[in-house]
Amino acid sequence: GEDVEQSLFLSVREGDSSVINCTYTDSSSTYLYWYKQEPGAGLQLLTYIFSNMDMKQDQRLTVLLNKKDKHLSRRIADTQTGDSAIYFCAEGELNNAGNMLTFGGGTRLMVKP
Amino acid sequence: DAMVIQNPRYQVTQFGKPVTLSCSQTLNHNVMYWYQQKSSQAPKLLFHYYDKDFNNEADTPDNFQSRRPNTSFCFLDIRSPGLGDAAMYLCATSRDGSPRNEQFFGPGTRLTVL
C-alpha cells in the first residue's frame, strides 16, 4: 500500500526559510499535495504539483519534486509566525472511484519571533 | 462564507451509544468524503460518496456507516463507539474525482468517547 512519511517537528525563527520534506512510495501517484492545518481547523490546500513537474513556485512557497527518489519538499521563504501550523503532504491515487488521498503524519512547524 | 459545515464541532458520547455526525456543503460538489484523524496522526479516509455511489475503504470498520440523503448532506453514523474511536472526524468535498480539483475540508468534529 501507499506510505507517506514526514518528520514530526520543525522549529525556525521568524524571517528564516523553512523546509519540510516528505517521501512517498507509490510511483503511480499523479499529483502530490501540501495541506496546512491550523489548530481546531480543517485542512487547507496550499498547493499541488503534477508528477511530471519538478518545481512549482507561488510567492513565498516553492515546491520541489524529485520523482526518481519519490521526495517532495515545500519551502517557505521569510517564514512568519502566522505560518505556524501542521503541514501535511499527501499523494493522490486516481482510480475508478476518484482521486484518493493518502496523507503523511504531518509536520508541526513552530515559528519563533 | 462557510462552504463545508460540520455539526457539532464537539461531540461527547458514551461507550456503545450510537452517535451521528453531520456534514453539509454549499458548493454543490459531487463527491463527499469522511476522514478520521486521531491525535498527531494523518487523516485516514473512511469512505466517500460520488453522487449516490458509496465507496468504502477496505479497512474501515463495520461500526462506521454513512448516509447521503441528498447532494448537500452527508452523515457519519458510529453504531457502537469504542474508546478507540475518539478522534477528529473531517468531512471534505470535491467537485468530482479529478486530482486537479481541490478537496475542501470542513473544520471537523472532535468526538470524545467516555
Coordinates of C-alpha atoms in Angstrom, one line a residue:
Chain A
G1 CA 0.0 0.0 0.0
E2 CA 0.9 3.6 -0.2
D3 CA 3.1 5.2 2.5
V4 CA 3.8 8.8 3.0
E5 CA 6.4 9.9 5.6
Q6 CA 7.3 13.3 7.1
S7 CA 9.4 14.5 10.0
L8 CA 7.3 15.4 13.1
F9 CA 8.6 18.8 14.0
L10 CA 10.4 21.8 12.6
S11 CA 11.3 25.0 14.5
V12 CA 12.6 28.1 12.8
R13 CA 13.0 31.8 13.6
E14 CA 10.7 34.4 12.1
G15 CA 12.2 35.6 8.8
D16 CA 14.2 32.4 8.1
S17 CA 13.3 29.9 5.4
S18 CA 11.5 26.7 6.4
V19 CA 11.8 23.5 4.5
I20 CA 9.5 20.5 5.1
N21 CA 10.3 17.2 3.4
C22 CA 8.2 14.2 2.5
T23 CA 8.8 10.8 1.0
Y24 CA 6.2 8.6 -0.6
T25 CA 6.2 5.1 -2.0
D26 CA 3.5 5.0 -4.7
S27 CA 5.2 5.5 -8.1
S28 CA 1.8 5.7 -9.8
S29 CA 0.9 8.9 -7.9
T30 CA -0.3 11.5 -10.4
Y31 CA -0.5 14.5 -8.1
L32 CA 1.2 15.4 -4.8
Y33 CA -0.3 18.0 -2.4
W34 CA 0.6 20.1 0.6
Y35 CA -2.1 20.9 3.1
K36 CA -2.0 23.2 6.1
Q37 CA -3.9 22.6 9.3
E38 CA -4.2 25.3 12.0
P39 CA -5.4 24.4 15.5
G40 CA -9.0 23.4 15.6
A41 CA -9.5 23.8 11.9
G42 CA -9.8 21.6 8.9
L43 CA -7.2 21.1 6.2
Q44 CA -6.5 23.9 3.7
L45 CA -4.9 23.1 0.4
L46 CA -1.7 25.1 -0.1
T47 CA -0.6 23.8 -3.5
Y48 CA -0.3 20.7 -5.6
I49 CA 2.2 19.5 -8.1
F50 CA 1.7 17.2 -11.0
S51 CA 4.1 14.3 -11.1
N52 CA 5.7 15.3 -14.4
M53 CA 6.8 18.7 -12.9
D54 CA 9.8 19.2 -10.8
M55 CA 9.1 22.6 -9.3
K56 CA 6.3 24.9 -8.6
Q57 CA 6.5 28.4 -7.2
D58 CA 3.9 30.7 -5.8
Q59 CA 5.1 33.8 -4.0
R60 CA 6.8 32.6 -0.8
L61 CA 6.1 29.0 -1.4
T62 CA 8.3 26.7 -3.5
V63 CA 7.6 23.0 -4.0
L64 CA 10.3 20.7 -5.4
L65 CA 9.6 17.2 -6.6
N66 CA 12.2 14.5 -7.2
K67 CA 10.2 11.8 -8.8
K68 CA 13.2 9.4 -9.0
D69 CA 13.7 9.5 -5.3
K70 CA 10.0 9.9 -4.5
H71 CA 10.9 13.0 -2.5
L72 CA 8.7 16.1 -2.1
S73 CA 9.7 19.3 -0.3
R74 CA 8.0 22.6 0.5
R75 CA 10.0 25.7 1.2
I76 CA 8.6 28.9 2.6
A77 CA 10.8 32.0 2.4
D78 CA 10.6 34.6 5.1
T79 CA 8.6 32.4 7.4
Q80 CA 6.2 34.3 9.6
T81 CA 4.5 33.4 12.9
G82 CA 1.3 33.0 11.0
D83 CA 2.8 30.1 9.2
S84 CA 2.9 28.1 12.4
A85 CA 0.7 25.1 11.8
I86 CA 0.8 21.4 10.9
Y87 CA 1.7 20.7 7.3
F88 CA 0.6 17.5 5.6
C89 CA 2.0 16.0 2.5
A90 CA -0.4 13.8 0.5
E91 CA -0.2 11.7 -2.6
G92 CA -3.2 11.2 -4.9
E93 CA -4.0 7.9 -6.5
L94 CA -6.6 8.0 -9.3
N95 CA -8.8 5.0 -9.5
N96 CA -12.4 4.2 -10.7
A97 CA -13.8 5.8 -7.5
G98 CA -12.0 9.1 -8.0
N99 CA -8.8 10.7 -6.6
M100 CA -8.0 9.1 -3.2
L101 CA -5.5 10.9 -1.0
T102 CA -3.0 9.3 1.3
F103 CA -1.7 11.7 3.9
G104 CA 1.6 11.7 5.7
G105 CA 1.6 12.1 9.5
G106 CA 2.1 15.9 9.4
T107 CA 5.0 18.2 10.3
R108 CA 4.4 20.7 13.1
L109 CA 6.1 23.9 12.2
M110 CA 6.8 26.3 15.1
V111 CA 7.9 29.8 14.2
K112 CA 9.7 31.7 16.9
P113 CA 9.6 35.5 17.0
Chain B
D1 CA -18.8 32.1 3.8
A2 CA -18.9 28.6 5.1
M3 CA -18.6 26.1 2.4
V4 CA -18.3 22.8 4.3
I5 CA -20.1 22.8 7.6
Q6 CA -19.8 20.2 10.2
N7 CA -22.1 19.8 13.2
P8 CA -21.5 19.6 16.0
R9 CA -17.9 20.8 16.4
Y10 CA -17.5 18.8 19.6
Q11 CA -19.4 15.6 20.4
V12 CA -19.3 13.6 23.6
T13 CA -20.8 10.2 23.7
Q14 CA -20.8 7.2 25.9
F15 CA -19.1 3.9 25.2
G16 CA -21.5 1.9 23.0
K17 CA -24.1 4.7 22.5
P18 CA -24.8 5.4 18.8
V19 CA -23.7 8.8 17.5
T20 CA -24.3 10.7 14.2
L21 CA -22.0 13.4 12.9
S22 CA -23.3 15.8 10.2
C23 CA -21.7 17.4 7.2
S24 CA -23.3 19.8 4.8
Q25 CA -21.9 21.7 1.8
T26 CA -22.9 24.8 -0.2
L27 CA -20.6 24.0 -3.1
N28 CA -22.9 21.6 -4.9
H29 CA -19.9 19.2 -5.2
N30 CA -20.5 15.7 -6.4
V31 CA -18.0 14.0 -4.0
M32 CA -18.1 13.9 -0.2
Y33 CA -15.5 12.3 1.9
W34 CA -15.2 11.3 5.6
Y35 CA -11.8 11.1 7.2
Q36 CA -10.8 10.0 10.7
Q37 CA -7.8 11.8 12.3
K38 CA -6.5 10.6 15.5
S39 CA -4.3 12.7 17.7
S40 CA -0.9 13.5 16.0
Q41 CA -1.8 11.2 13.1
A42 CA -2.6 11.6 9.4
P43 CA -6.2 11.9 8.3
K44 CA -7.4 8.5 7.2
L45 CA -10.1 8.1 4.6
L46 CA -13.1 6.1 5.9
F47 CA -15.4 6.2 2.8
H48 CA -16.7 8.6 0.2
Y49 CA -19.8 9.2 -1.9
Y50 CA -19.5 10.0 -5.6
D51 CA -23.1 11.3 -6.1
K52 CA -25.1 8.5 -4.7
D53 CA -22.4 5.8 -5.1
F54 CA -20.9 4.7 -1.8
N55 CA -17.3 3.7 -1.7
N56 CA -16.0 2.1 1.4
E57 CA -12.3 1.8 2.2
A58 CA -11.3 -1.8 2.8
D59 CA -10.1 -1.3 6.3
T60 CA -13.0 0.8 7.6
P61 CA -14.7 -1.0 10.5
D62 CA -18.2 -2.2 10.1
N63 CA -19.1 0.0 13.1
F64 CA -18.9 3.0 10.8
Q65 CA -21.7 3.7 8.3
S66 CA -22.6 6.7 6.2
R67 CA -25.7 8.2 4.5
R68 CA -26.1 10.8 1.9
P69 CA -29.7 11.7 1.5
N70 CA -29.1 14.5 -1.0
T71 CA -26.3 16.4 -2.6
S72 CA -25.8 18.8 0.3
F73 CA -25.7 16.5 3.3
C74 CA -23.7 13.5 4.4
F75 CA -23.8 11.8 7.7
L76 CA -21.4 9.6 9.6
D77 CA -23.0 7.0 11.9
I78 CA -21.0 5.2 14.5
R79 CA -23.2 2.4 15.7
S80 CA -21.3 1.4 18.9
P81 CA -18.5 3.8 19.6
G82 CA -15.5 2.4 21.4
L83 CA -12.7 4.3 23.2
G84 CA -10.5 3.8 20.1
D85 CA -13.0 5.8 18.0
A86 CA -12.2 9.0 19.8
A87 CA -10.8 11.3 17.1
M88 CA -11.4 14.3 14.9
Y89 CA -13.7 13.5 12.0
L90 CA -13.2 15.5 8.9
C91 CA -15.6 15.9 6.1
A92 CA -14.4 17.1 2.7
T93 CA -15.9 17.7 -0.7
S94 CA -14.6 17.9 -4.3
R95 CA -16.3 18.8 -7.5
D96 CA -15.5 15.5 -9.0
G97 CA -12.9 12.8 -8.7
S98 CA -10.3 14.6 -10.8
P99 CA -7.0 15.1 -9.0
R100 CA -6.9 18.7 -10.2
N101 CA -10.0 19.6 -8.2
E102 CA -9.3 20.5 -4.6
Q103 CA -10.8 18.7 -1.7
F104 CA -12.4 21.3 0.5
F105 CA -12.3 20.4 4.2
G106 CA -14.7 21.3 7.0
P107 CA -13.5 22.3 10.4
G108 CA -14.0 18.8 11.8
T109 CA -16.0 17.3 14.7
R110 CA -14.0 16.2 17.7
L111 CA -15.5 13.1 19.2
T112 CA -14.9 12.1 22.8
V113 CA -16.0 8.6 24.0
L114 CA -16.5 8.2 27.7

